[in-house]
Amino acid sequence: MTAELAIDLGAIARNAQALARLVAPARLTAVVKADAYGHGLVPVARAVAPHAARLCVYALEEAVALRDAGIGAPVHVLGPIPPADLEIAHAAGVQITLWDDDLYARQVASVARRRRGTFAVHAKIDTGVVRLGLTVDEAPAVLERYATTPEYELAGAFTHLAAAEEIDSTFTLEQLARFLLATQNLDAKVERHTAATAAAILWPETRLDAVRCGIGLYGIWPSAESETLMRERGLVLEPALAWRTRIVALHDVEAGETVGYGRTWRARRRSRIATLPIGYAEGLPRSAGNAAHALVRGTRAPLVGRVCMNMAFADVTEARGAVEGDAVTLIGSDGAERITAEELAAACGTIGYEIVARLPAHVPRTYGVTEP
Ligand SMILES: *Cc1c(COP(=O)(O)O)cnc(C)c1O
């Protein structure tokens, strides 16, 4: 074993409860795409389902995996479903996303007819991400057609916000106004939703009928600005993931010696260098080299030299007494020290989302449930 992920499902459940309380009476829907942001789809879905009105995934395969695991909660597939898989989607009883008014829309209707049922759909409207969705101009007429198509049950209409994690809300409020305009004729029973975690916590006016929270469930903040502001207002989100490995070898190097590929790190003093059995193939970004820290014996140990494919180096000179087999924490706490996903991400020039979403499926995950 090279590394291990320890996931606290208690923390995830408490984060879901905290977000649900914050946004009420809007409903919380829980985004568990990308293997629940690397935390593990099925265990996380089980932990959040009691606190959420619905689960959201990106791909049909994830929805089917939930059903196969015996999870019967409502599931919304946010991403596109190939026409050939619509039968499977209908059989799995999932809610799908629709932004088409042409061939695909007819295929959806015909699958529902063939299966003698209706397809629950959420209409997606593009208000400024320019990714997927009906245009604001075409939306009112198309929504009207969706609402009157007998094979559809128009369950919701939604949009995605481009810059909600920023403290300047100008564009967020513009997008909200476009969405409200596009959906103004909708029946009140059609759920309107725009907010992901950042908007849900920062911009109450975007909560509408429901919010779609992903990153916050995992105790990771959408941005540093949102963290500062929401901590002041008393929102507590607990990080739920610890990422640990162990020292496999130790080397003493003299001042002037270099470590690793490209010789990008040179010892300024006699130093103790630990070899870690974890590299970019295990999810540690190459950019962590000479930038991020690990924790060894409760002490910060800089990651030095280039991260290799399956190995990396930590300078453990300050971690007195470090020996082979010692635990090394990439994310999580050790003694009084803690490294968050956000800290590791910032050191690597990315965001917490990318660090956790790219944790490979082959890294073993263990699950625990802590009490508050
Ligand atoms: C991923 C995603 C979310 C969740 O975003 P977070 O910032 O992780 O809360 C919500 N809505 C859509 C459409 C998404 O793709």
Tab-separated table of C-alpha atoms and ligand atoms in Angstrom:
chain	number	residue	atom	x	y	z
A	1	MET	CA	0.000	0.000	0.000
A	2	THR	CA	1.355	3.394	-0.953
A	3	ALA	CA	-1.238	5.790	0.361
A	4	GLU	CA	-4.606	5.767	2.012
A	5	LEU	CA	-7.590	8.066	2.145
A	6	ALA	CA	-9.577	8.205	5.366
A	7	ILE	CA	-13.050	9.659	4.888
A	8	ASP	CA	-15.162	10.921	7.775
A	9	LEU	CA	-18.805	10.352	6.851
A	10	GLY	CA	-19.869	12.013	10.105
A	11	ALA	CA	-18.280	15.268	8.946
A	12	ILE	CA	-19.978	14.970	5.555
A	13	ALA	CA	-23.390	14.392	7.173
A	14	ARG	CA	-22.866	17.398	9.486
A	15	ASN	CA	-21.808	19.587	6.552
A	16	ALA	CA	-24.976	18.551	4.711
A	17	GLN	CA	-27.084	19.386	7.765
A	18	ALA	CA	-25.360	22.764	8.204
A	19	LEU	CA	-25.925	23.661	4.547
A	20	ALA	CA	-29.543	22.435	4.645
A	21	ARG	CA	-30.204	24.599	7.724
A	22	LEU	CA	-28.520	27.613	6.147
A	23	VAL	CA	-30.539	27.526	2.922
A	24	ALA	CA	-33.946	26.471	4.300
A	25	PRO	CA	-36.710	26.803	3.184
A	26	ALA	CA	-34.832	26.163	-0.070
A	27	ARG	CA	-34.077	22.463	-0.416
A	28	LEU	CA	-30.556	21.031	-0.398
A	29	THR	CA	-29.596	18.755	-3.254
A	30	ALA	CA	-26.275	16.951	-2.848
A	31	VAL	CA	-23.776	16.826	-5.712
A	32	VAL	CA	-21.869	13.526	-5.654
A	33	LYS	CA	-20.362	13.573	-9.157
A	34	ALA	CA	-16.700	12.729	-9.790
A	35	ASP	CA	-16.844	9.869	-7.269
A	36	ALA	CA	-18.243	12.298	-4.692
A	37	TYR	CA	-15.312	14.643	-5.318
A	38	GLY	CA	-12.930	11.761	-4.741
A	39	HIS	CA	-14.541	10.815	-1.417
A	40	GLY	CA	-16.326	7.725	-2.793
A	41	LEU	CA	-19.722	7.803	-4.502
A	42	VAL	CA	-21.747	5.167	-2.674
A	43	PRO	CA	-20.661	5.724	0.960
A	44	VAL	CA	-21.044	9.494	0.563
A	45	ALA	CA	-24.441	9.160	-1.122
A	46	ARG	CA	-25.657	6.996	1.782
A	47	ALA	CA	-24.378	9.570	4.301
A	48	VAL	CA	-25.964	12.618	2.642
A	49	ALA	CA	-29.207	11.148	1.296
A	50	PRO	CA	-31.097	11.567	4.613
A	51	HIS	CA	-30.271	15.298	4.598
A	52	ALA	CA	-30.874	16.079	0.923
A	53	ALA	CA	-33.943	16.280	-1.283
A	54	ARG	CA	-32.033	14.738	-4.179
A	55	LEU	CA	-28.628	13.532	-5.310
A	56	CYS	CA	-26.978	15.066	-8.380
A	57	VAL	CA	-24.463	13.223	-10.550
A	58	TYR	CA	-22.866	14.119	-13.858
A	59	ALA	CA	-23.136	10.867	-15.782
A	60	LEU	CA	-25.761	8.145	-16.080
A	61	GLU	CA	-23.167	5.515	-15.029
A	62	GLU	CA	-22.972	7.181	-11.610
A	63	ALA	CA	-26.765	7.119	-11.254
A	64	VAL	CA	-26.829	3.431	-12.170
A	65	ALA	CA	-24.069	2.716	-9.625
A	66	LEU	CA	-26.257	4.350	-6.960
A	67	ARG	CA	-29.243	2.204	-7.944
A	68	ASP	CA	-27.074	-0.939	-8.031
A	69	ALA	CA	-25.996	-0.122	-4.481
A	70	GLY	CA	-29.645	-0.056	-3.451
A	71	ILE	CA	-29.879	3.733	-3.102
A	72	GLY	CA	-33.396	4.725	-4.094
A	73	ALA	CA	-33.182	8.486	-3.456
A	74	PRO	CA	-34.182	10.844	-6.284
A	75	VAL	CA	-31.211	11.330	-8.634
A	76	HIS	CA	-30.693	14.091	-11.190
A	77	VAL	CA	-28.151	13.508	-13.978
A	78	LEU	CA	-26.669	16.936	-14.708
A	79	GLY	CA	-24.728	16.009	-17.843
A	80	PRO	CA	-25.718	14.707	-21.254
A	81	ILE	CA	-27.037	11.155	-21.665
A	82	PRO	CA	-26.445	9.496	-25.056
A	83	PRO	CA	-29.759	8.703	-26.814
A	84	ALA	CA	-28.897	4.992	-26.787
A	85	ASP	CA	-28.820	5.054	-22.960
A	86	LEU	CA	-32.166	6.800	-22.404
A	87	GLU	CA	-33.914	3.462	-21.841
A	88	ILE	CA	-31.463	2.677	-19.021
A	89	ALA	CA	-32.000	6.148	-17.566
A	90	HIS	CA	-35.756	5.701	-17.595
A	91	ALA	CA	-35.514	2.221	-16.065
A	92	ALA	CA	-33.280	3.647	-13.308
A	93	GLY	CA	-35.930	6.292	-12.605
A	94	VAL	CA	-33.504	9.191	-12.856
A	95	GLN	CA	-34.320	12.807	-13.627
A	96	ILE	CA	-32.532	14.028	-16.711
A	97	THR	CA	-31.300	17.377	-17.971
A	98	LEU	CA	-32.849	18.718	-21.169
A	99	TRP	CA	-31.808	21.728	-23.243
A	100	ASP	CA	-32.739	20.454	-26.664
A	101	ASP	CA	-35.852	21.312	-28.637
A	102	ASP	CA	-35.251	19.035	-31.560
A	103	LEU	CA	-34.256	15.436	-32.247
A	104	TYR	CA	-33.015	14.626	-28.724
A	105	ALA	CA	-36.167	16.009	-27.122
A	106	ARG	CA	-38.226	13.736	-29.397
A	107	GLN	CA	-36.055	10.730	-28.540
A	108	VAL	CA	-36.636	11.385	-24.832
A	109	ALA	CA	-40.400	11.549	-25.436
A	110	SER	CA	-40.400	8.391	-27.501
A	111	VAL	CA	-38.531	6.403	-24.863
A	112	ALA	CA	-41.070	7.536	-22.258
A	113	ARG	CA	-43.940	6.526	-24.584
A	114	ARG	CA	-42.423	3.143	-25.318
A	115	ARG	CA	-41.979	2.516	-21.618
A	116	ARG	CA	-45.493	3.804	-20.866
A	117	GLY	CA	-44.353	6.432	-18.446
A	118	THR	CA	-43.093	9.984	-18.229
A	119	PHE	CA	-39.559	11.285	-18.103
A	120	ALA	CA	-38.765	13.685	-15.251
A	121	VAL	CA	-36.735	16.513	-16.788
A	122	HIS	CA	-34.902	19.572	-15.548
A	123	ALA	CA	-34.601	22.235	-18.233
A	124	LYS	CA	-31.168	23.797	-18.345
A	125	ILE	CA	-30.827	27.446	-19.265
A	126	ASP	CA	-27.510	29.070	-20.078
A	127	THR	CA	-27.307	32.498	-18.467
A	128	GLY	CA	-23.598	33.120	-18.805
A	129	VAL	CA	-21.333	30.094	-18.442
A	130	VAL	CA	-21.728	29.312	-22.168
A	131	ARG	CA	-21.522	25.571	-21.583
A	132	LEU	CA	-24.897	23.830	-21.806
A	133	GLY	CA	-28.421	25.159	-21.905
A	134	LEU	CA	-31.210	26.905	-23.725
A	135	THR	CA	-30.578	30.555	-24.480
A	136	VAL	CA	-32.496	33.036	-22.371
A	137	ASP	CA	-34.321	34.176	-25.509
A	138	GLU	CA	-35.546	30.767	-26.569
A	139	ALA	CA	-36.217	29.479	-23.030
A	140	PRO	CA	-39.811	30.746	-22.432
A	141	ALA	CA	-41.205	29.094	-25.575
A	142	VAL	CA	-39.246	25.865	-25.114
A	143	LEU	CA	-40.168	25.630	-21.424
A	144	GLU	CA	-43.805	26.019	-22.442
A	145	ARG	CA	-43.403	23.099	-24.873
A	146	TYR	CA	-41.675	20.991	-22.215
A	147	ALA	CA	-44.482	21.751	-19.763
A	148	THR	CA	-47.149	20.677	-22.240
A	149	THR	CA	-45.393	17.565	-23.599
A	150	PRO	CA	-47.344	14.684	-22.035
A	151	GLU	CA	-44.271	12.412	-22.006
A	152	TYR	CA	-42.389	14.879	-19.812
A	153	GLU	CA	-42.811	15.757	-16.198
A	154	LEU	CA	-41.121	19.165	-15.988
A	155	ALA	CA	-39.581	18.773	-12.537
A	156	GLY	CA	-37.232	21.730	-12.611
A	157	ALA	CA	-35.508	24.550	-14.462
A	158	PHE	CA	-31.985	25.538	-13.623
A	159	THR	CA	-28.894	27.469	-14.545
A	160	HIS	CA	-25.266	27.491	-13.413
A	161	LEU	CA	-23.443	30.582	-12.186
A	162	ALA	CA	-20.049	31.628	-13.501
A	163	ALA	CA	-18.524	33.675	-10.719
A	164	ALA	CA	-20.524	33.153	-7.534
A	165	GLU	CA	-17.413	32.487	-5.397
A	166	GLU	CA	-16.246	36.059	-5.962
A	167	ILE	CA	-17.179	38.770	-3.528
A	168	ASP	CA	-18.238	41.062	-6.377
A	169	SER	CA	-21.763	39.852	-7.103
A	170	THR	CA	-22.502	41.938	-10.206
A	171	PHE	CA	-22.415	39.086	-12.706
A	172	THR	CA	-24.144	36.655	-10.329
A	173	LEU	CA	-27.084	39.010	-9.946
A	174	GLU	CA	-27.160	39.586	-13.710
A	175	GLN	CA	-27.344	35.838	-14.301
A	176	LEU	CA	-30.070	35.523	-11.678
A	177	ALA	CA	-32.088	38.263	-13.377
A	178	ARG	CA	-31.727	36.524	-16.768
A	179	PHE	CA	-32.838	33.220	-15.227
A	180	LEU	CA	-35.865	34.774	-13.518
A	181	LEU	CA	-36.864	36.393	-16.798
A	182	ALA	CA	-36.483	33.139	-18.715
A	183	THR	CA	-38.574	31.214	-16.170
A	184	GLN	CA	-41.173	33.827	-15.207
A	185	ASN	CA	-44.088	31.955	-16.780
A	186	LEU	CA	-43.287	28.624	-15.161
A	187	ASP	CA	-45.780	26.971	-12.903
A	188	ALA	CA	-44.799	27.359	-9.233
A	189	LYS	CA	-44.552	23.580	-8.815
A	190	VAL	CA	-41.561	23.491	-11.188
A	191	GLU	CA	-38.484	23.728	-8.986
A	192	ARG	CA	-36.143	26.575	-9.896
A	193	HIS	CA	-32.499	26.203	-8.901
A	194	THR	CA	-29.378	28.228	-9.684
A	195	ALA	CA	-26.966	28.024	-6.748
A	196	ALA	CA	-24.018	25.696	-6.188
A	197	THR	CA	-22.158	25.903	-2.862
A	198	ALA	CA	-20.667	29.370	-3.342
A	199	ALA	CA	-23.923	31.068	-4.284
A	200	ALA	CA	-25.882	29.049	-1.715
A	201	ILE	CA	-23.717	30.374	1.106
A	202	LEU	CA	-22.943	33.870	-0.181
A	203	TRP	CA	-26.009	35.005	-2.132
A	204	PRO	CA	-29.317	34.134	-0.422
A	205	GLU	CA	-31.342	35.594	-3.306
A	206	THR	CA	-30.023	32.833	-5.599
A	207	ARG	CA	-31.332	29.986	-3.427
A	208	LEU	CA	-34.850	30.026	-4.929
A	209	ASP	CA	-36.479	26.576	-4.495
A	210	ALA	CA	-33.330	24.439	-4.211
A	211	VAL	CA	-29.534	24.601	-4.195
A	212	ARG	CA	-27.006	22.111	-5.601
A	213	CYS	CA	-24.126	21.798	-3.158
A	214	GLY	CA	-21.013	19.791	-3.917
A	215	ILE	CA	-17.745	21.127	-2.552
A	216	GLY	CA	-19.233	22.377	0.735
A	217	LEU	CA	-20.432	18.873	1.620
A	218	TYR	CA	-16.822	17.818	1.725
A	219	GLY	CA	-15.795	20.663	4.025
A	220	ILE	CA	-13.875	22.453	1.286
A	221	TRP	CA	-14.572	26.113	0.602
A	222	PRO	CA	-15.300	27.288	-2.937
A	223	SER	CA	-12.850	30.172	-2.515
A	224	ALA	CA	-10.743	31.870	0.156
A	225	GLU	CA	-13.063	34.900	0.076
A	226	SER	CA	-16.123	32.767	0.757
A	227	GLU	CA	-14.347	31.037	3.639
A	228	THR	CA	-13.375	34.272	5.375
A	229	LEU	CA	-16.830	35.767	5.025
A	230	MET	CA	-18.826	32.688	6.024
A	231	ARG	CA	-16.607	31.756	8.966
A	232	GLU	CA	-17.307	35.235	10.364
A	233	ARG	CA	-21.006	34.473	10.012
A	234	GLY	CA	-20.598	31.221	11.916
A	235	LEU	CA	-20.899	28.631	9.150
A	236	VAL	CA	-18.855	25.596	10.153
A	237	LEU	CA	-17.766	23.132	7.463
A	238	GLU	CA	-15.558	20.243	8.523
A	239	PRO	CA	-12.953	18.782	6.166
A	240	ALA	CA	-13.840	15.145	5.668
A	241	LEU	CA	-10.769	13.633	4.054
A	242	ALA	CA	-7.298	12.749	5.283
A	243	TRP	CA	-4.627	11.624	2.817
A	244	ARG	CA	-1.672	9.797	4.274
A	245	THR	CA	1.306	7.801	3.153
A	246	ARG	CA	4.455	6.483	4.857
A	247	ILE	CA	8.181	7.116	4.600
A	248	VAL	CA	9.789	4.254	2.628
A	249	ALA	CA	13.406	5.445	2.719
A	250	LEU	CA	15.544	8.137	4.377
A	251	HIS	CA	18.730	9.751	3.086
A	252	ASP	CA	21.107	12.242	4.636
A	253	VAL	CA	22.378	14.694	2.051
A	254	GLU	CA	25.193	17.201	2.448
A	255	ALA	CA	24.883	20.930	1.740
A	256	GLY	CA	25.153	21.411	-2.021
A	257	GLU	CA	23.755	18.000	-3.005
A	258	THR	CA	20.659	17.902	-5.199
A	259	VAL	CA	17.552	15.729	-5.002
A	260	GLY	CA	15.354	14.302	-7.755
A	261	TYR	CA	14.821	14.784	-11.481
A	262	GLY	CA	16.166	17.946	-13.009
A	263	ARG	CA	18.122	18.649	-9.783
A	264	THR	CA	15.617	21.392	-8.960
A	265	TRP	CA	16.294	21.302	-5.200
A	266	ARG	CA	19.713	21.752	-3.661
A	267	ALA	CA	20.380	21.274	0.058
A	268	ARG	CA	21.448	24.503	1.777
A	269	ARG	CA	22.491	22.542	4.857
A	270	ARG	CA	22.962	18.925	5.824
A	271	SER	CA	19.402	17.581	5.389
A	272	ARG	CA	17.347	14.450	5.994
A	273	ILE	CA	15.292	13.560	2.940
A	274	ALA	CA	12.391	11.110	3.076
A	275	THR	CA	11.258	9.175	0.015
A	276	LEU	CA	7.459	8.979	-0.182
A	277	PRO	CA	5.762	6.226	-2.224
A	278	ILE	CA	3.308	8.613	-3.849
A	279	GLY	CA	3.571	10.598	-7.065
A	280	TYR	CA	1.440	12.208	-9.711
A	281	ALA	CA	0.011	8.805	-10.699
A	282	GLU	CA	-1.364	8.644	-7.137
A	283	GLY	CA	-2.910	12.110	-7.393
A	284	LEU	CA	-0.134	14.301	-5.987
A	285	PRO	CA	0.256	17.103	-8.545
A	286	ARG	CA	3.712	17.475	-10.054
A	287	SER	CA	3.446	21.150	-9.191
A	288	ALA	CA	3.568	20.231	-5.467
A	289	GLY	CA	7.332	19.771	-5.751
A	290	ASN	CA	9.267	22.630	-4.131
A	291	ALA	CA	5.913	24.213	-3.263
A	292	ALA	CA	3.729	22.180	-0.874
A	293	HIS	CA	4.215	20.655	2.578
A	294	ALA	CA	3.494	17.364	4.268
A	295	LEU	CA	3.235	16.701	8.003
A	296	VAL	CA	5.639	14.273	9.680
A	297	ARG	CA	5.667	13.826	13.462
A	298	GLY	CA	3.451	16.892	13.814
A	299	THR	CA	6.001	19.020	11.939
A	300	ARG	CA	5.790	20.668	8.520
A	301	ALA	CA	8.069	18.958	6.032
A	302	PRO	CA	8.527	20.746	2.687
A	303	LEU	CA	8.032	18.611	-0.437
A	304	VAL	CA	11.355	19.105	-2.205
A	305	GLY	CA	12.526	18.314	-5.713
A	306	ARG	CA	10.223	17.222	-8.509
A	307	VAL	CA	7.305	14.929	-7.772
A	308	CYS	CA	7.925	11.723	-9.770
A	309	MET	CA	5.284	9.447	-11.275
A	310	ASN	CA	5.083	7.205	-8.176
A	311	MET	CA	7.405	8.874	-5.671
A	312	ALA	CA	8.135	12.210	-4.065
A	313	PHE	CA	10.551	13.674	-1.502
A	314	ALA	CA	10.015	15.477	1.786
A	315	ASP	CA	12.658	17.365	3.747
A	316	VAL	CA	12.183	15.930	7.251
A	317	THR	CA	15.239	17.606	8.788
A	318	GLU	CA	12.996	19.428	11.286
A	319	ALA	CA	10.892	16.339	12.036
A	320	ARG	CA	13.375	15.071	14.603
A	321	GLY	CA	13.635	11.330	14.926
A	322	ALA	CA	11.744	10.531	11.729
A	323	VAL	CA	12.148	6.881	10.776
A	324	GLU	CA	11.108	4.623	7.929
A	325	GLY	CA	7.422	3.772	8.235
A	326	ASP	CA	6.458	7.104	9.815
A	327	ALA	CA	3.089	8.451	8.713
A	328	VAL	CA	3.181	11.356	6.259
A	329	THR	CA	0.086	13.530	5.959
A	330	LEU	CA	-0.609	15.313	2.668
A	331	ILE	CA	-4.107	16.433	3.701
A	332	GLY	CA	-5.325	16.258	7.287
A	333	SER	CA	-3.997	16.911	10.739
A	334	ASP	CA	-1.032	15.599	12.685
A	335	GLY	CA	-0.694	16.889	16.233
A	336	ALA	CA	-1.418	20.600	16.256
A	337	GLU	CA	-0.696	21.033	12.548
A	338	ARG	CA	-3.226	20.711	9.748
A	339	ILE	CA	-3.007	20.869	5.963
A	340	THR	CA	-6.276	21.460	4.131
A	341	ALA	CA	-7.098	20.517	0.552
A	342	GLU	CA	-7.268	24.266	-0.097
A	343	GLU	CA	-3.707	24.763	1.191
A	344	LEU	CA	-2.281	21.944	-0.909
A	345	ALA	CA	-4.220	23.250	-3.908
A	346	ALA	CA	-2.956	26.804	-3.482
A	347	ALA	CA	0.635	25.563	-3.288
A	348	CYS	CA	0.059	23.661	-6.555
A	349	GLY	CA	-1.574	26.593	-8.342
A	350	THR	CA	-5.005	24.971	-8.448
A	351	ILE	CA	-8.224	24.720	-6.417
A	352	GLY	CA	-9.372	22.245	-3.796
A	353	TYR	CA	-11.925	20.849	-6.258
A	354	GLU	CA	-9.185	19.611	-8.611
A	355	ILE	CA	-7.048	18.068	-5.867
A	356	VAL	CA	-9.875	15.864	-4.553
A	357	ALA	CA	-11.587	15.142	-7.884
A	358	ARG	CA	-8.334	13.724	-9.256
A	359	LEU	CA	-7.612	11.383	-6.347
A	360	PRO	CA	-7.384	8.090	-8.227
A	361	ALA	CA	-9.954	5.371	-7.630
A	362	HIS	CA	-7.139	2.879	-6.928
A	363	VAL	CA	-6.046	4.653	-3.735
A	364	PRO	CA	-7.772	2.691	-0.943
A	365	ARG	CA	-10.413	4.559	1.034
A	366	THR	CA	-11.420	3.747	4.568
A	367	TYR	CA	-14.582	5.123	6.122
A	368	GLY	CA	-15.319	6.244	9.629
A	369	VAL	CA	-18.079	8.196	11.320
A	370	THR	CA	-16.919	10.713	13.920
A	371	GLU	CA	-19.207	12.360	16.453
A	372	PRO	CA	-19.272	16.172	16.544
B	1	LIG	C1	-20.604	20.535	-9.973
B	1	LIG	C2	-21.874	21.288	-10.047
B	1	LIG	C3	-22.463	21.804	-8.881
B	1	LIG	C4	-21.788	21.769	-7.527
B	1	LIG	O1	-20.843	22.807	-7.432
B	1	LIG	P1	-20.047	23.089	-6.062
B	1	LIG	O2	-19.331	24.353	-6.336
B	1	LIG	O3	-19.134	21.940	-5.881
B	1	LIG	O4	-21.045	23.190	-4.988
B	1	LIG	C5	-23.710	22.390	-9.005
B	1	LIG	N1	-24.322	22.476	-10.205
B	1	LIG	C6	-23.780	22.008	-11.344
B	1	LIG	C7	-24.517	22.145	-12.621
B	1	LIG	C8	-22.537	21.410	-11.308
B	1	LIG	O5	-21.992	20.954	-12.433
